XYZ file of C-alpha atoms in Angstrom:
618
model
C 0.000 0.000 0.000
C 1.592 3.229 -1.186
C 0.296 5.454 1.650
C 0.153 2.946 4.483
C 3.254 4.344 6.181
C 1.488 7.578 7.179
C -1.327 5.588 8.756
C 1.221 3.474 10.677
C 2.969 6.625 11.973
C -0.368 7.991 13.222
C -1.152 4.712 15.010
C 2.307 4.582 16.642
C 1.950 8.187 17.837
C -1.473 7.267 19.263
C -0.009 4.332 21.250
C 2.806 6.515 22.602
C 0.326 9.242 23.527
C -1.870 6.731 25.382
C 1.158 5.648 27.366
C 1.809 9.240 28.416
C -1.893 9.831 29.066
C -2.331 6.938 31.483
C 1.253 6.003 32.424
C 2.572 9.341 33.679
C 0.577 11.762 35.841
C 2.436 14.998 35.243
C 0.308 16.984 37.726
C 1.639 15.006 40.676
C 5.232 15.743 39.741
C 5.198 19.440 38.894
C 3.151 22.339 40.186
C 4.133 25.213 37.920
C 1.863 25.795 34.891
C 4.897 25.905 32.583
C 6.182 22.549 33.765
C 2.706 21.058 33.555
C 2.549 22.163 29.927
C 5.916 20.651 29.215
C 4.941 17.425 30.891
C 1.833 16.983 28.717
C 3.783 15.373 25.881
C 0.787 13.605 24.299
C -0.722 16.919 23.209
C 2.620 18.172 21.901
C 3.332 14.960 19.937
C -0.143 14.835 18.360
C -0.029 18.562 17.507
C 3.348 18.138 15.790
C 1.970 15.179 13.839
C -1.157 17.169 12.922
C 0.910 20.094 11.644
C 3.092 17.722 9.606
C 0.090 15.968 7.996
C -1.511 19.363 7.324
C 1.621 20.573 5.538
C 1.629 17.449 3.352
C -2.032 18.011 2.514
C -1.443 21.687 1.732
C 1.362 20.724 -0.657
C -1.027 18.347 -2.458
C -3.722 21.059 -2.526
C -1.264 23.543 -4.026
C -0.295 21.071 -6.777
C -3.991 20.501 -7.520
C -4.618 24.228 -7.753
C -1.738 24.653 -10.204
C -3.346 22.054 -12.501
C -6.760 23.746 -12.238
C -8.311 21.217 -9.844
C -10.110 22.194 -6.655
C -10.398 19.268 -4.271
C -11.833 18.898 -0.795
C -8.618 18.225 1.148
C -8.829 21.790 2.465
C -11.643 20.644 4.790
C -9.342 18.056 6.356
C -6.736 20.759 7.014
C -9.360 23.073 8.541
C -10.584 20.255 10.811
C -7.050 19.496 12.028
C -6.215 23.162 12.682
C -9.551 23.672 14.491
C -8.899 20.860 16.974
C -5.368 22.189 17.591
C -6.765 25.640 18.431
C -9.369 24.296 20.886
C -6.737 21.951 22.422
C -8.769 18.770 21.768
C -5.796 16.609 20.849
C -7.619 13.254 20.940
C -10.209 14.523 18.460
C -7.270 15.793 16.398
C -5.701 12.320 16.507
C -8.954 10.717 15.375
C -9.067 13.087 12.375
C -5.523 12.043 11.490
C -6.521 8.377 11.815
C -9.533 9.069 9.623
C -7.546 10.961 6.979
C -4.577 8.585 6.661
C -6.756 5.539 7.342
C -9.092 6.602 4.540
C -6.129 6.672 2.154
C -5.070 3.210 3.329
C -8.602 1.848 2.967
C -8.750 3.336 -0.517
C -5.512 1.551 -1.451
C -6.860 -1.707 -0.021
C -10.224 -1.445 -1.776
C -8.511 -0.482 -5.010
C -6.283 -3.535 -4.693
C -9.262 -5.804 -4.071
C -11.199 -4.337 -6.973
C -8.300 -4.767 -9.433
C -7.286 -8.321 -8.575
C -8.438 -9.597 -11.979
C -6.065 -7.123 -13.615
C -3.191 -8.135 -11.343
C -3.744 -11.836 -11.987
C -2.497 -11.325 -15.529
C 0.743 -9.846 -14.208
C 1.173 -12.590 -11.614
C 0.761 -15.341 -14.225
C 3.243 -13.975 -16.747
C 5.449 -16.826 -18.089
C 8.981 -16.445 -16.733
C 10.862 -19.728 -17.316
C 11.090 -21.946 -20.411
C 12.529 -25.422 -21.098
C 14.856 -24.847 -24.042
C 16.067 -27.907 -25.973
C 19.762 -27.774 -26.916
C 21.181 -30.903 -28.589
C 18.394 -32.940 -27.034
C 19.133 -31.664 -23.524
C 16.680 -29.536 -21.491
C 18.023 -26.210 -20.235
C 15.949 -23.851 -18.094
C 16.217 -20.289 -19.374
C 14.422 -17.029 -18.739
C 11.634 -16.322 -21.209
C 13.266 -13.114 -22.428
C 16.380 -15.127 -23.390
C 14.474 -17.096 -26.048
C 15.061 -16.185 -29.686
C 13.186 -16.899 -32.913
C 13.988 -20.431 -34.084
C 14.760 -21.868 -30.625
C 13.125 -25.194 -29.752
C 11.152 -25.334 -26.488
C 9.664 -28.290 -24.645
C 6.256 -27.611 -23.077
C 5.294 -30.186 -20.458
C 1.708 -30.998 -19.388
C 0.282 -28.229 -17.187
C 2.917 -25.682 -18.218
C 2.280 -22.298 -19.788
C 3.413 -21.576 -23.311
C 6.276 -19.104 -22.681
C 6.263 -17.243 -26.028
C 4.395 -17.446 -29.314
C 5.467 -20.389 -31.454
C 4.591 -23.297 -33.730
C 4.306 -26.961 -32.747
C 6.888 -29.170 -34.475
C 6.325 -32.385 -32.518
C 3.436 -33.777 -30.479
C -0.293 -33.171 -30.161
C -2.077 -31.814 -27.085
C -5.005 -29.679 -25.954
C -4.402 -26.111 -24.800
C -6.484 -23.917 -22.495
C -6.666 -20.475 -24.138
C -9.545 -19.130 -22.012
C -7.537 -16.307 -20.446
C -6.593 -15.060 -23.917
C -9.530 -15.768 -26.217
C -12.461 -16.476 -23.903
C -12.898 -19.973 -25.353
C -14.279 -22.183 -22.582
C -13.219 -25.478 -24.233
C -9.505 -26.393 -24.657
C -8.319 -26.398 -28.271
C -6.427 -29.344 -29.780
C -3.123 -28.337 -31.386
C -0.957 -30.480 -33.689
C 2.316 -30.001 -35.618
C 2.089 -26.913 -37.786
C -0.423 -25.166 -35.512
C 0.478 -21.911 -33.782
C 0.561 -21.486 -29.994
C -0.083 -18.286 -28.046
C 2.020 -17.452 -25.024
C 0.018 -17.676 -21.819
C -2.095 -20.651 -22.944
C -1.782 -23.747 -20.743
C -0.783 -27.178 -22.036
C -3.087 -30.109 -21.299
C -2.092 -33.765 -21.054
C 0.837 -34.314 -23.432
C 4.290 -32.819 -23.920
C 4.967 -30.987 -27.176
C 7.951 -29.376 -28.820
C 7.547 -25.868 -30.169
C 9.639 -23.633 -32.414
C 9.747 -20.004 -31.236
C 8.222 -17.612 -33.785
C 8.183 -14.425 -31.669
C 10.392 -13.168 -28.883
C 8.860 -12.542 -25.451
C 8.415 -8.790 -25.919
C 6.350 -9.375 -29.082
C 4.310 -12.368 -27.904
C 0.572 -12.483 -27.215
C 0.552 -12.708 -23.423
C 3.248 -10.075 -22.951
C 1.272 -7.667 -25.150
C -1.735 -8.130 -22.839
C 0.468 -7.562 -19.784
C 1.759 -4.330 -21.337
C -1.834 -3.145 -21.804
C -2.689 -4.039 -18.202
C 0.315 -2.114 -16.902
C -0.818 0.846 -18.982
C -4.308 0.554 -17.491
C -2.868 0.832 -13.955
C -0.647 3.827 -14.674
C -3.102 6.721 -14.169
C -4.798 6.413 -10.747
C -4.687 10.168 -10.068
C -7.284 10.840 -12.758
C -9.869 8.775 -10.911
C -10.794 11.586 -8.510
C -11.950 13.911 -11.283
C -15.551 12.978 -10.690
C -15.301 13.836 -6.986
C -13.702 17.174 -7.876
C -16.944 18.234 -9.577
C -18.642 18.077 -6.178
C -15.704 19.484 -4.206
C -16.438 23.211 -4.345
C -20.168 23.103 -3.407
C -19.494 20.525 -0.672
C -16.708 22.680 0.812
C -18.861 25.837 0.734
C -21.859 24.090 2.369
C -19.659 22.607 5.110
C -17.987 25.955 5.880
C -21.382 27.703 6.013
C -22.786 25.114 8.471
C -19.661 25.347 10.626
C -19.587 29.144 10.509
C -23.285 29.491 11.433
C -22.829 26.993 14.287
C -19.970 29.110 15.655
C -21.940 32.338 15.252
C -25.119 30.957 16.902
C -23.352 29.244 19.811
C -20.575 31.776 20.234
C -18.238 28.828 20.787
C -15.377 28.046 18.380
C -15.549 24.428 19.548
C -18.846 24.044 17.680
C -17.118 25.046 14.414
C -14.404 22.471 15.062
C -16.995 19.759 15.738
C -18.680 20.446 12.391
C -15.336 20.506 10.550
C -14.381 17.137 12.042
C -17.398 15.406 10.499
C -16.938 17.392 7.267
C -13.619 15.693 6.535
C -13.744 14.684 2.856
C -12.398 11.121 2.942
C -15.663 9.443 1.827
C -15.946 11.828 -1.099
C -12.365 11.117 -2.166
C -12.781 7.359 -1.837
C -16.122 6.943 -3.635
C -15.053 7.679 -7.219
C -11.707 5.799 -7.248
C -13.107 2.588 -5.774
C -16.081 2.536 -8.162
C -13.983 3.295 -11.248
C -11.291 0.731 -10.481
C -14.033 -1.812 -9.746
C -15.468 -1.052 -13.181
C -12.053 -1.501 -14.821
C -11.735 -4.819 -13.009
C -15.145 -5.897 -14.295
C -14.055 -4.918 -17.820
C -10.970 -7.107 -17.479
C -13.117 -10.058 -16.385
C -15.067 -9.578 -19.656
C -11.799 -9.599 -21.679
C -11.755 -5.823 -22.181
C -8.625 -3.920 -21.121
C -9.320 -0.272 -20.252
C -6.277 1.960 -19.974
C -7.641 4.737 -17.725
C -10.574 5.666 -15.496
C -11.780 8.617 -17.629
C -12.405 6.153 -20.477
C -15.242 4.669 -18.410
C -16.778 8.118 -17.879
C -16.676 8.888 -21.615
C -18.015 5.463 -22.610
C -20.940 5.836 -20.230
C -21.915 9.141 -21.897
C -21.090 8.153 -25.525
C -23.658 9.220 -28.118
C -21.879 8.405 -31.393
C -20.252 5.108 -32.363
C -18.077 4.807 -35.464
C -16.845 1.506 -36.916
C -14.300 0.454 -39.471
C -15.738 -2.197 -41.813
C -13.176 -4.836 -42.707
C -12.114 -6.899 -39.707
C -14.408 -5.001 -37.359
C -17.968 -5.328 -38.641
C -16.857 -8.171 -40.914
C -14.724 -11.271 -40.368
C -11.835 -10.047 -42.547
C -12.554 -13.195 -44.553
C -14.051 -12.941 -48.031
C -16.666 -15.383 -49.327
C -17.602 -16.079 -52.955
C -20.655 -14.070 -53.926
C -21.098 -14.684 -57.673
C -19.414 -16.790 -60.355
C -20.111 -15.282 -63.801
C -18.832 -17.254 -66.838
C -18.366 -15.255 -70.065
C -19.574 -18.055 -72.282
C -21.611 -21.219 -71.990
C -18.626 -23.438 -72.797
C -17.330 -22.838 -69.259
C -19.445 -23.850 -66.291
C -19.463 -21.990 -62.982
C -17.752 -24.885 -61.219
C -15.059 -25.169 -63.885
C -14.389 -21.414 -63.827
C -14.117 -21.352 -60.044
C -12.033 -24.544 -59.977
C -9.501 -23.273 -62.527
C -9.186 -19.923 -60.741
C -8.706 -21.572 -57.331
C -6.148 -23.993 -58.769
C -3.946 -21.123 -59.940
C -4.463 -19.178 -56.679
C -3.804 -22.086 -54.289
C -0.174 -21.134 -53.583
C -0.805 -17.417 -53.093
C -0.951 -15.899 -49.607
C -3.118 -12.935 -50.680
C -6.407 -12.673 -48.757
C -8.482 -12.828 -51.957
C -6.623 -15.921 -53.143
C -6.870 -17.733 -49.810
C -10.576 -16.846 -49.530
C -11.273 -18.168 -53.044
C -9.409 -21.417 -52.362
C -11.186 -21.872 -49.022
C -14.595 -21.397 -50.681
C -13.875 -23.913 -53.465
C -14.477 -27.648 -53.186
C -11.219 -29.624 -53.022
C -12.457 -31.839 -55.851
C -12.359 -28.817 -58.184
C -8.807 -27.766 -57.305
C -6.148 -29.376 -59.493
C -2.344 -29.262 -59.694
C -0.795 -26.219 -61.346
C 2.506 -25.953 -63.219
C 4.634 -23.091 -64.560
C 3.130 -20.813 -61.927
C 4.071 -17.168 -62.264
C 2.959 -14.153 -60.234
C 2.993 -10.560 -61.411
C 3.064 -8.215 -58.439
C -0.166 -6.261 -57.912
C -1.623 -7.695 -61.144
C -2.339 -11.410 -60.807
C -1.087 -14.978 -61.264
C -0.960 -17.405 -64.180
C -0.190 -21.072 -64.698
C -1.088 -24.269 -66.515
C -3.964 -26.434 -65.285
C -5.000 -29.575 -67.206
C -3.225 -28.291 -70.293
C -4.943 -24.917 -70.174
C -3.149 -21.622 -69.585
C -5.112 -19.805 -66.897
C -4.729 -16.205 -65.797
C -6.416 -14.788 -62.678
C -6.290 -11.185 -61.476
C -7.097 -7.700 -62.687
C -8.966 -7.287 -65.969
C -6.060 -5.461 -67.645
C -3.748 -8.349 -66.740
C -6.151 -11.116 -67.734
C -7.645 -9.603 -70.920
C -6.089 -6.230 -71.726
C -8.244 -5.692 -74.813
C -11.559 -6.506 -73.136
C -14.025 -3.698 -72.510
C -14.359 -2.449 -68.936
C -16.710 -4.377 -66.657
C -18.375 -2.507 -63.791
C -18.512 -4.707 -60.704
C -19.719 -3.229 -57.412
C -17.697 -5.573 -55.233
C -14.306 -7.238 -54.936
C -13.698 -9.308 -58.081
C -11.080 -11.437 -59.833
C -11.139 -11.882 -63.612
C -10.210 -15.109 -65.402
C -8.918 -15.947 -68.869
C -8.338 -19.391 -70.382
C -5.754 -19.687 -73.169
C -5.743 -15.880 -73.418
C -9.516 -15.729 -73.945
C -11.646 -13.878 -71.385
C -13.601 -16.559 -69.463
C -15.510 -14.620 -66.827
C -15.148 -13.274 -63.312
C -15.786 -14.165 -59.680
C -17.007 -11.655 -57.087
C -16.296 -11.901 -53.404
C -17.801 -10.085 -50.470
C -16.946 -9.539 -46.822
C -18.489 -12.081 -44.519
C -20.218 -10.174 -41.767
C -19.592 -11.163 -38.195
C -22.673 -13.072 -37.013
C -22.926 -10.832 -33.929
C -22.746 -7.517 -35.847
C -26.488 -6.781 -36.435
C -27.364 -7.637 -32.822
C -24.474 -5.508 -31.544
C -25.672 -2.462 -33.510
C -29.286 -2.976 -32.355
C -28.192 -3.190 -28.707
C -26.094 -0.039 -28.999
C -29.183 1.834 -30.168
C -31.132 0.505 -27.179
C -28.247 1.551 -24.924
C -28.642 5.172 -26.060
C -26.481 5.540 -29.182
C -27.854 8.459 -31.200
C -25.685 7.998 -34.290
C -23.812 4.959 -35.624
C -21.366 5.466 -38.501
C -19.389 3.181 -40.766
C -16.081 4.729 -41.832
C -14.340 2.643 -44.494
C -11.927 2.952 -47.361
C -13.841 0.312 -49.324
C -16.109 1.050 -52.293
C -19.478 2.627 -51.601
C -21.510 -0.250 -53.055
C -19.663 -2.811 -50.921
C -19.936 -0.642 -47.812
C -23.665 -0.080 -48.301
C -24.265 -3.794 -48.718
C -22.604 -4.514 -45.361
C -24.046 -1.448 -43.642
C -27.636 -2.140 -44.673
C -27.350 -5.717 -43.446
C -25.862 -4.523 -40.143
C -28.526 -1.864 -39.551
C -26.236 1.147 -40.111
C -27.602 4.073 -42.134
C -24.732 6.589 -41.783
C -22.301 4.951 -44.238
C -19.193 6.808 -45.407
C -17.058 4.971 -47.961
C -13.935 5.544 -50.093
C -12.276 7.315 -47.149
C -8.555 7.806 -46.656
C -7.272 7.642 -43.026
C -7.141 11.453 -42.949
C -10.777 11.619 -44.077
C -11.815 9.236 -41.283
C -10.187 11.584 -38.768
C -12.006 14.541 -40.336
C -15.348 12.716 -40.067
C -14.742 12.046 -36.360
C -13.656 15.600 -35.592
C -16.683 17.061 -37.379
C -19.168 15.277 -35.112
C -21.092 18.097 -33.336
C -20.764 18.600 -29.584
C -24.324 17.468 -28.917
C -23.446 14.036 -30.363
C -20.226 13.545 -28.411
C -18.380 11.662 -26.940
C -17.480 9.676 -30.064
C -16.334 6.050 -29.812
C -14.319 4.644 -32.731
C -13.729 0.902 -33.133
C -11.182 -0.592 -35.529
C -8.618 -3.344 -35.869
C -5.930 -2.416 -38.366
C -2.845 -0.229 -38.595
C -4.785 2.222 -40.769
C -7.318 2.632 -37.946
C -4.736 3.845 -35.408
C -5.054 7.578 -36.286
C -8.868 7.395 -36.079
C -8.744 5.684 -32.687
C -6.495 8.458 -31.409
C -8.757 11.191 -32.819
C -11.918 9.775 -31.199
C -12.931 10.572 -27.619
C -12.659 6.824 -26.961
C -10.757 4.486 -29.265
C -11.493 0.762 -28.997
C -9.294 -1.786 -30.772
C -10.270 -5.299 -31.745
C -6.972 -6.682 -30.481
C -7.679 -10.422 -30.293
C -4.714 -11.216 -32.537
C -2.168 -9.369 -30.415
C -0.633 -5.920 -30.062
C -0.972 -3.774 -33.182
C -0.743 -0.086 -33.899
C -4.504 -0.050 -33.318
C -4.340 -1.503 -29.792
C -1.406 0.732 -28.853
C -3.340 3.834 -29.971
C -6.629 2.812 -28.347
C -8.094 3.702 -24.953
C -9.541 0.193 -24.609
C -8.760 -3.138 -26.237
C -11.140 -6.068 -26.759
C -8.967 -9.130 -26.246
C -11.349 -11.666 -27.832
C -12.616 -11.833 -31.401
C -16.153 -10.752 -30.483
C -17.672 -7.412 -31.519
C -20.517 -7.784 -29.003
C -17.992 -6.940 -26.285
C -18.678 -3.311 -27.280
C -22.116 -3.766 -25.687
C -20.487 -5.174 -22.557
C -18.090 -2.219 -22.398
C -20.920 0.318 -22.633
C -23.093 -1.559 -20.112
C -20.278 -1.887 -17.568
C -19.351 1.791 -18.009
C -22.926 2.954 -17.467
C -23.288 0.695 -14.432
C -19.960 1.872 -12.998
C -20.791 5.559 -13.368
C -24.259 5.009 -11.879
C -22.670 3.335 -8.851
C -20.002 6.056 -8.599
C -22.524 8.901 -8.720
C -24.844 7.235 -6.205
C -21.843 6.568 -3.953
C -20.587 10.163 -4.097
C -24.033 11.678 -3.528
C -24.754 9.231 -0.697
C -21.448 10.114 0.965
C -22.183 13.838 0.659
C -25.734 13.408 1.972
C -24.694 11.346 4.992
C -21.872 13.745 5.872
C -24.125 16.829 5.617
C -26.723 15.158 7.878
C -23.994 14.448 10.452
C -22.785 18.055 10.096
C -26.286 19.347 10.877
C -26.423 17.096 13.948
C -22.980 18.375 15.003
C -24.384 21.905 14.518
C -26.510 21.326 17.635
C -23.477 20.375 19.711
C -24.623 16.821 20.531
C -21.675 15.178 18.779
C -18.284 15.800 20.449
C -15.356 16.120 18.053
C -13.916 12.748 19.088
C -17.119 10.845 18.283
C -17.604 12.856 15.103
C -14.261 11.527 13.884
C -15.331 7.950 14.681
C -18.570 8.470 12.724
C -16.478 9.523 9.753
C -14.727 6.145 9.768
C -18.147 4.465 9.590
C -19.041 6.634 6.597
C -15.704 5.627 4.985
C -16.602 1.945 5.260
C -20.086 2.542 3.802
C -18.545 4.446 0.900
C -16.056 1.685 0.086
C -18.772 -0.980 0.229
C -20.985 0.995 -2.147
C -18.071 1.602 -4.537
C -17.333 -2.111 -4.792
C -20.875 -2.647 -6.115
C -19.501 -1.520 -9.495
C -18.175 -5.083 -9.808
C -21.711 -6.469 -9.844
C -23.476 -7.392 -13.096
C -25.206 -4.490 -14.918
C -28.942 -4.645 -15.536
C -30.466 -6.119 -18.709
C -31.427 -2.609 -19.808
C -27.835 -1.422 -19.495
C -26.753 -4.389 -21.652
C -29.274 -3.292 -24.291
C -31.324 -6.470 -23.852
C -34.553 -4.533 -23.344
C -35.950 -1.076 -24.030
């Protein structure tokens, strides 16, 4: 606990002061007033401690003022000074316990609320079994290099990303992908660091070093999410000024009516702002913890506040609303002598060795019976491929490459053109395969309060409209360069902000930075998108956007209720103290009770949001 030491000092001073209070009777030893004052060390020790704590608080207040923030720590200082002036040192000590104890309780509650985040750090792979000439050598994970061979025993974590070269086993990837069932992996399959081996040993070739591997990228995001705790009190700061003014007015009127400065001190004791300072941080960190449990890494507390108030949601198309996997839409032969199956089979045969997404999608969508061996394969960069299949020379690619003399063909989707023996044979169109959860995700966002949903894509308008209409999006903006996406985000009017942008690729990184909240689909590891984003969805599931919004709304509802409850309870106690029925000492004890209530309420942010917040009902 970062601030526990101050609390420990206050407790030690309290024990020493009790010893002097009940162990030494100064009045029986000395008769002069001066000596009696000198032999009342408990008051002197507590006053020195109070002045020291007040100075530390004033330094923090000054730093806040320089940054334009006006907190409520000034009330704690006023309460301490008041008890010093009326010589009520035990009430002063209780205020110090309350102030430093509140900080310690906040650290404890924050730690409890963020344990899901910390579990990722605690489980980071550290040791690997490297195979050298058939012998096992234990090495640190960061000493592994690409090409090294690693033995992974049953029950062990995969230390870095790699590829199985020997053995077959099942791997638990739930902490990375959210898959509840272990996945069977065999030679040639890739392994993600952080997944856990099942019941058989396997040998793996390292394909990425530790710093670039899947699990370490998640850990880096988690560390980033824990790096900005000071911003969490911004919500409380909005209430700070009115709360301080009300408390000073109640205390001042109590002093004026009673004519006794003690009454002012009694009100200031119960006006100490610890509950107000604790409420927002505990609730926000609880919300971040809940996000992590849903496989969403949030980098800072303010992201939750913005998400909860978001009115506009913008999406990239390819890889975000769609699967980033093309499917065959139409097969259009140019003449009757070529059937659809033959045209598709010849095209897939020539494309089968290409790694291009269009080629791999075409091959995947074609029956294996139609794909035949190809010879004399040749690829022309950015134009197409050609080769011989069953004695026929087949070209696949752009129209100018396949049939340069053929008239232009307007196709409103991704297409590959085919020629056989230098005669135009037809074309095949492909379309993005929409994520199955996309339409439901968009519908839920609307029920959750989204006022505008945009698609921002660099793809052709016809293709974008086809996907957008199916997804339920009407604000479709196509043929956009990255700079034009940024312009579209910045031009959203104030009454439709905050804006949330979701994307998955390198070209989305600038847009994610320009949005009020950038969310990256980072299931495949750290990319420029995830590094630029405010939040990262660690599983390949777009519906997690709904979860993020629901958890944010729930968190901010809990935080606001917690803050207002804390203020209300404290003001009621202040009004009771106004009458003089609560001595300063007992007022300080009541504040500790309010602290505990505040922490308990803040932790409710970890509970499940309502169905309405999830967009499951109107």
